Coordinates of C-alpha atoms in Angstrom, one line a residue:
X4 CA -24.4 -65.3 -9.1
X5 CA -21.7 -63.1 -10.6
X6 CA -22.6 -59.4 -10.2
X7 CA -20.8 -56.4 -11.7
X8 CA -21.3 -53.0 -10.0
X9 CA -20.4 -50.0 -12.2
X10 CA -19.9 -46.6 -10.7
X11 CA -17.5 -43.8 -11.7
X12 CA -16.2 -43.2 -8.2
X13 CA -15.8 -45.7 -5.4
X14 CA -14.3 -45.9 -2.0
X15 CA -11.9 -44.5 -0.8
X16 CA -13.4 -41.5 -2.6
X17 CA -16.0 -40.0 -0.3
X18 CA -19.4 -38.8 -1.2
X19 CA -23.0 -39.9 -1.2
X20 CA -22.9 -42.1 -4.3
X21 CA -19.6 -43.7 -3.3
X22 CA -21.1 -44.5 0.1
X23 CA -24.2 -46.1 -1.3
X24 CA -22.4 -48.1 -4.0
X25 CA -20.0 -49.5 -1.4
X26 CA -22.9 -50.4 0.9
X27 CA -24.7 -52.3 -1.9
X28 CA -21.5 -54.0 -2.9
X29 CA -20.6 -55.1 0.6
X30 CA -24.1 -56.5 1.1
X31 CA -24.4 -58.4 -2.1
X32 CA -20.9 -59.8 -1.7
X33 CA -22.1 -61.8 1.3
X34 CA -24.1 -64.1 -1.0
X35 CA -22.8 -63.5 -4.5
X36 CA -19.5 -63.0 -6.3
X37 CA -19.2 -59.2 -6.7
X38 CA -16.9 -57.2 -9.1
X39 CA -16.7 -53.4 -8.9
X40 CA -15.8 -51.4 -12.0
X41 CA -14.8 -47.8 -11.4
X42 CA -12.4 -45.0 -12.6
X43 CA -8.7 -45.3 -11.8
X44 CA -7.7 -43.3 -8.8
X45 CA -4.4 -41.3 -8.5
X46 CA -3.6 -43.1 -5.2
X47 CA -3.6 -46.9 -4.9
X48 CA -6.5 -48.7 -3.3
X49 CA -5.8 -51.0 -0.4
X50 CA -7.1 -54.4 -1.7
X51 CA -7.5 -55.7 1.9
X52 CA -10.3 -53.2 2.4
X53 CA -12.7 -55.0 0.1
X54 CA -14.1 -58.5 0.0
X55 CA -14.3 -58.2 -3.8
X56 CA -12.0 -57.3 -6.7
X57 CA -12.1 -53.7 -8.0
X58 CA -11.3 -53.2 -11.7
X59 CA -10.2 -49.7 -12.5
X60 CA -10.5 -48.2 -16.0
X61 CA -9.6 -45.0 -17.8
X62 CA -12.5 -43.0 -19.2
X63 CA -12.7 -43.6 -22.9
X64 CA -11.2 -47.1 -22.9
X65 CA -14.5 -48.7 -23.9
X66 CA -12.7 -51.6 -25.6
X67 CA -10.8 -52.5 -22.5
X68 CA -13.9 -52.3 -20.3
X69 CA -15.9 -54.4 -22.8
X70 CA -13.2 -57.1 -22.9
X71 CA -13.1 -57.2 -19.1
X72 CA -16.9 -57.5 -18.7
X73 CA -17.1 -60.3 -21.3
X74 CA -14.2 -62.2 -19.8
X75 CA -15.9 -62.4 -16.4
X76 CA -19.1 -63.9 -17.8
X77 CA -21.3 -61.9 -15.4
X78 CA -24.9 -62.8 -14.7
X79 CA -26.0 -59.3 -13.7
X80 CA -24.6 -55.7 -14.0
X81 CA -25.8 -52.9 -11.9
X82 CA -24.9 -49.4 -13.2
X83 CA -25.0 -46.9 -10.3
X84 CA -25.7 -43.6 -12.0
X85 CA -26.2 -42.9 -15.7
X86 CA -23.0 -40.7 -15.6
X87 CA -21.0 -44.0 -15.5
X88 CA -18.4 -43.8 -18.4
X89 CA -19.8 -46.8 -20.3
X90 CA -23.5 -46.3 -19.5
X91 CA -24.6 -45.8 -23.1
X92 CA -22.9 -48.8 -24.8
X93 CA -24.1 -51.0 -22.0
X94 CA -27.8 -50.1 -22.5
X95 CA -27.5 -49.9 -26.3
X96 CA -26.1 -53.4 -26.9
X97 CA -27.8 -56.7 -26.4
X98 CA -26.1 -58.3 -23.3
X99 CA -25.9 -61.8 -22.1
X100 CA -26.4 -60.6 -18.5
X101 CA -29.3 -59.0 -16.8
X102 CA -28.9 -55.2 -16.7
X103 CA -30.2 -52.9 -13.9
X104 CA -29.7 -49.1 -13.9
X105 CA -29.9 -46.9 -10.8
X106 CA -30.4 -43.5 -12.5
X107 CA -29.4 -41.3 -9.6
X108 CA -31.0 -38.2 -11.1
X109 CA -30.4 -39.1 -14.7
X110 CA -27.9 -36.3 -15.1
X111 CA -26.2 -37.6 -18.2
X112 CA -29.5 -38.4 -19.9
X113 CA -31.0 -34.9 -19.3
X114 CA -27.8 -33.3 -20.6
X115 CA -28.1 -35.2 -23.8
X116 CA -31.6 -34.6 -24.9
X117 CA -31.1 -36.4 -28.2
X118 CA -30.6 -39.6 -26.3
X119 CA -34.0 -39.5 -24.6
X120 CA -35.8 -41.3 -27.4
X121 CA -33.3 -44.1 -27.3
X122 CA -33.5 -44.2 -23.5
X123 CA -37.3 -44.5 -23.5
X124 CA -37.0 -47.6 -25.6
X125 CA -34.2 -49.2 -23.7
X126 CA -35.2 -52.8 -24.2
X127 CA -31.9 -54.1 -22.9
X128 CA -32.5 -52.8 -19.4
X129 CA -34.4 -55.2 -17.1
X130 CA -34.9 -52.8 -14.2
X131 CA -34.6 -49.1 -13.4
X132 CA -34.0 -48.0 -9.8
X133 CA -35.2 -44.6 -8.6
X134 CA -34.5 -43.5 -5.0
X135 CA -37.7 -41.5 -4.7
X136 CA -40.8 -40.4 -6.5
X137 CA -40.0 -36.8 -6.1
X138 CA -37.1 -36.4 -8.6
X139 CA -36.8 -36.1 -12.3
X140 CA -35.4 -39.6 -12.9
X141 CA -38.8 -41.0 -11.7
X142 CA -40.6 -38.6 -14.0
X143 CA -38.4 -39.9 -16.8
X144 CA -39.5 -43.4 -16.1
X145 CA -43.2 -42.7 -16.5
X146 CA -43.4 -43.7 -20.1
X147 CA -45.3 -46.8 -20.9
X148 CA -42.2 -48.7 -21.9
X149 CA -40.4 -48.0 -18.6
X150 CA -42.9 -47.7 -15.7
X151 CA -43.3 -51.4 -15.4
X152 CA -39.6 -51.8 -15.1
X153 CA -39.2 -49.1 -12.4
X154 CA -38.7 -49.8 -8.7
X155 CA -38.3 -47.3 -5.8
X156 CA -35.5 -48.2 -3.4
X157 CA -34.6 -45.4 -0.9
X158 CA -31.3 -44.6 0.5
X159 CA -30.6 -45.4 4.2
X160 CA -28.2 -45.1 7.1
X161 CA -26.6 -47.4 9.7
X162 CA -28.0 -46.1 13.0
X163 CA -25.4 -48.0 15.0
X164 CA -22.8 -45.5 13.7
X165 CA -24.6 -42.7 15.4
X166 CA -25.7 -44.5 18.5
X167 CA -22.2 -45.7 19.3
X168 CA -20.5 -42.4 18.7
X169 CA -19.6 -40.8 22.1
X170 CA -17.7 -37.7 20.9
X171 CA -18.6 -34.5 22.7
X172 CA -18.2 -30.9 21.7
X173 CA -15.0 -30.6 23.8
X174 CA -13.6 -33.5 21.7
X175 CA -14.3 -31.7 18.4
X176 CA -14.0 -28.0 18.8
X177 CA -13.1 -27.4 22.5
X178 CA -12.9 -23.6 22.2
X179 CA -16.4 -23.3 20.8
X180 CA -18.5 -25.4 23.1
X181 CA -20.8 -22.5 24.1
X182 CA -21.6 -21.3 20.6
X183 CA -24.4 -22.5 18.3
X184 CA -23.1 -24.7 15.6
X185 CA -24.6 -24.7 12.0
X186 CA -23.3 -27.6 10.0
X187 CA -23.0 -28.2 6.3
X188 CA -21.5 -31.4 4.9
X189 CA -20.8 -31.3 1.1
X190 CA -17.9 -31.4 -1.2
X191 CA -17.1 -28.5 -3.5
X192 CA -18.9 -29.7 -6.6
X193 CA -21.0 -27.5 -9.0
X194 CA -24.5 -27.1 -7.6
X195 CA -23.8 -27.9 -4.0
X196 CA -24.6 -24.3 -3.2
X197 CA -22.2 -23.5 -0.3
X198 CA -22.1 -19.9 -1.7
X199 CA -25.8 -19.6 -1.1
X200 CA -25.4 -20.6 2.5
X201 CA -23.0 -17.7 3.1
X202 CA -25.6 -15.3 1.9
X203 CA -28.3 -16.9 4.1
X204 CA -26.1 -16.9 7.2
X205 CA -25.3 -13.3 6.7
X206 CA -29.0 -12.5 7.4
X207 CA -29.1 -14.3 10.8
X208 CA -29.2 -12.3 14.1
X209 CA -26.5 -12.5 16.7
X210 CA -23.8 -13.7 14.4
X211 CA -21.2 -13.5 17.1
X212 CA -22.9 -16.5 18.8
X213 CA -22.7 -18.7 15.8
X214 CA -20.2 -21.1 14.2
X215 CA -20.6 -22.1 10.6
X216 CA -18.9 -25.5 10.1
X217 CA -18.2 -26.6 6.5
X218 CA -17.1 -30.2 6.2
X219 CA -15.8 -31.5 2.9
X220 CA -13.2 -33.7 1.3
X221 CA -10.5 -32.9 -1.3
X222 CA -11.6 -33.9 -4.8
X223 CA -9.5 -34.5 -7.9
X224 CA -11.1 -32.1 -10.3
X225 CA -9.9 -28.5 -10.8
X226 CA -13.4 -27.1 -10.5
X227 CA -13.5 -28.3 -6.9
X228 CA -10.4 -26.2 -6.0
X229 CA -11.9 -23.2 -7.8
X230 CA -15.2 -23.4 -5.9
X231 CA -13.4 -23.9 -2.6
X232 CA -11.3 -20.8 -3.2
X233 CA -14.4 -18.8 -4.1
X234 CA -16.1 -20.0 -0.9
X235 CA -13.1 -19.0 1.2
X236 CA -13.2 -15.5 -0.3
X237 CA -16.9 -15.1 0.3
X238 CA -16.8 -16.5 3.8
X239 CA -14.7 -13.5 4.9
X240 CA -18.0 -11.5 4.8
X241 CA -19.3 -13.7 7.7
X242 CA -16.2 -13.3 9.7
X243 CA -16.5 -9.5 9.4
X244 CA -19.9 -9.8 11.0
X245 CA -18.4 -11.7 13.9
X246 CA -19.4 -15.2 12.9
X247 CA -16.8 -18.0 13.3
X248 CA -16.2 -20.0 10.2
X249 CA -14.5 -23.4 10.3
X250 CA -13.5 -25.4 7.2
X251 CA -12.9 -29.0 8.2
X252 CA -11.4 -31.1 5.4
X253 CA -10.9 -34.9 5.1
X254 CA -12.2 -35.6 8.6
X255 CA -12.4 -39.2 9.9
X256 CA -15.9 -40.7 9.8
X257 CA -16.3 -40.7 13.6
X258 CA -15.7 -37.0 13.8
X259 CA -18.2 -36.2 11.0
X260 CA -20.8 -38.2 12.9
X261 CA -19.9 -36.4 16.1
X262 CA -20.5 -33.1 14.3
X263 CA -23.9 -34.3 13.3
X264 CA -24.7 -35.2 16.8
X265 CA -23.3 -32.1 18.5
X266 CA -24.5 -29.4 16.1
X267 CA -27.6 -27.2 16.5
X268 CA -28.8 -27.3 12.9
X269 CA -27.9 -28.8 9.6
X270 CA -28.2 -26.4 6.7
X271 CA -28.3 -27.8 3.2
X272 CA -28.3 -25.5 0.2
X273 CA -27.7 -27.9 -2.6
X274 CA -29.4 -27.0 -5.9
X275 CA -29.9 -30.6 -7.1
X276 CA -30.1 -33.9 -5.3
X277 CA -31.9 -37.2 -5.6
X278 CA -32.0 -38.7 -2.1
X279 CA -29.3 -36.9 -0.2
X280 CA -27.5 -39.1 2.4
X281 CA -26.6 -36.1 4.5
X282 CA -30.2 -35.4 5.3
X283 CA -30.7 -39.0 6.5
X284 CA -27.5 -38.7 8.6
X285 CA -28.9 -35.5 10.1
X286 CA -32.1 -37.4 11.0
X287 CA -30.2 -40.3 12.4
X288 CA -28.4 -37.9 14.7
X289 CA -31.7 -36.2 15.7
X290 CA -30.3 -33.0 14.3
X291 CA -32.9 -30.5 13.0
X292 CA -32.3 -29.7 9.3
X293 CA -33.3 -27.3 6.7
X294 CA -33.2 -27.8 2.9
X295 CA -34.7 -26.6 -0.3
X296 CA -37.3 -28.9 -1.8
X297 CA -34.6 -31.0 -3.6
X298 CA -34.7 -34.7 -4.1
X299 CA -36.9 -36.5 -1.6
X300 CA -36.6 -33.8 1.1
X301 CA -40.4 -33.2 1.1
X302 CA -41.0 -36.8 2.3
X303 CA -38.5 -36.6 5.1
X304 CA -39.1 -35.5 8.8
X305 CA -37.2 -33.8 11.5
X306 CA -36.6 -30.5 9.6
X307 CA -38.0 -27.9 7.3
X308 CA -38.2 -28.0 3.6
X309 CA -38.3 -24.6 1.8
X310 CA -40.4 -24.5 -1.4
X311 CA -38.5 -23.0 -4.3
X312 CA -38.7 -22.1 -7.9
X313 CA -36.8 -24.6 -10.2
X314 CA -35.4 -24.3 -13.7
X315 CA -36.1 -26.6 -16.7
X316 CA -33.5 -29.0 -15.3
X317 CA -35.4 -29.2 -12.0
X318 CA -32.5 -27.4 -10.2
X319 CA -33.3 -24.9 -7.4
X320 CA -33.0 -21.2 -8.1
X321 CA -31.7 -19.5 -4.9
X322 CA -33.1 -16.0 -5.5
X323 CA -33.0 -13.3 -2.8
X324 CA -36.5 -14.0 -1.6
X325 CA -35.7 -17.7 -1.3
X326 CA -32.6 -17.0 0.7
X327 CA -34.5 -14.7 3.1
X328 CA -37.1 -17.4 3.7
X329 CA -34.4 -19.9 4.2
X330 CA -32.7 -17.7 6.8
X331 CA -35.9 -17.2 8.7
X332 CA -36.6 -20.9 8.7
X333 CA -33.0 -21.7 9.7
X334 CA -33.4 -19.4 12.7
X335 CA -36.5 -21.3 13.7
X336 CA -34.9 -24.7 13.2
X337 CA -32.0 -23.7 15.5
X338 CA -34.4 -22.9 18.2
X339 CA -36.3 -26.2 17.9
X340 CA -34.0 -29.0 19.1
X341 CA -36.9 -31.4 19.6
X342 CA -37.7 -31.2 15.9
X343 CA -34.9 -33.6 15.1
X344 CA -36.5 -36.4 17.1
X345 CA -39.2 -36.8 14.4
X346 CA -36.5 -37.4 11.9
X347 CA -34.9 -40.1 14.0
X348 CA -38.3 -41.8 14.4
X349 CA -38.7 -42.0 10.6
X350 CA -35.2 -43.4 10.2
X351 CA -35.9 -46.1 12.7
X352 CA -39.2 -47.0 11.0
X353 CA -38.2 -47.0 7.3
X354 CA -34.7 -45.8 6.4
X355 CA -32.1 -48.1 8.0
X356 CA -29.9 -50.1 5.6
X357 CA -31.0 -53.4 7.2
X358 CA -34.5 -52.7 5.9
X359 CA -33.5 -51.3 2.5
X360 CA -30.7 -53.6 1.3
X361 CA -32.9 -56.7 1.0
X362 CA -34.8 -54.7 -1.7
X363 CA -31.7 -55.0 -3.9
X364 CA -31.6 -58.8 -3.3
X365 CA -35.3 -59.1 -4.4
X366 CA -34.7 -57.5 -7.9
X367 CA -31.5 -59.2 -8.9

């Protein structure tokens, strides 16, 4: 079978969606002929890194994309996220290939409310994938026309990455081995909420014993640089209290996993998610975590989920009361190292990629 996978950003770009899309592409390419369609990167991709061709496009070049798709005579197209540049023409037109859409939060659809009627009568889509029943994309698929086409496929992790990682604290931050490490892994995108975490950490007791570690990657968009600069300015407040703040950018994968395994708590203050990979990675590392009730956090284990008020877009509102509750629960999580073991048990039981990936094979 010839399969096209469409996603706006793909490896070597680093983020949850990029990681999942590459994992799916790698898996399907073992039995099928896979083609990846994604936005053009400033830097060149190394073709030897992939067992399949990657076709890069420029946003807006619908004609070039359509010509490429038709020339390949694909049997199936998987759109990973409705923010893909050519999502709308693909679901509007009658295609010769089977079409599957992983909504990933349905961000584009919710931002274009006039499109909802068209979406709910999307006859050209064969299957919709949601990562959990807890997010707005699943609510969107509850209409009579869509529910029978909808399947739940969770995200997962490779536990071997964590089990084989032998990095110790002295290998990562040798001068801070005796401190308590609070980890956040998220790029500076709108809604990731790193600024909320600074407010929350400022309420913790004994700040001189704490290290706040922010892991991220550089991103191409100007908004990312603006948010990072804002965060840098705000983080000075924590340093004035005696807390150590470390910004670790563009780290190798083994070091990031080492941080998950060696930290005392994972604190996630994102305002909007679907099925965040970083929470699963925290669970795989047996690291206790805390998060607002975003995405599927409520069905996970090994941490604490803070109930919050959400706006009309289902995004968390981090008010002062929520931040205070978050700080109290984070203090509790840091003092409960055994809590993380429950997360690892759930990962081993249900959320490893070797259990999840065959679900994609079943629906193609």
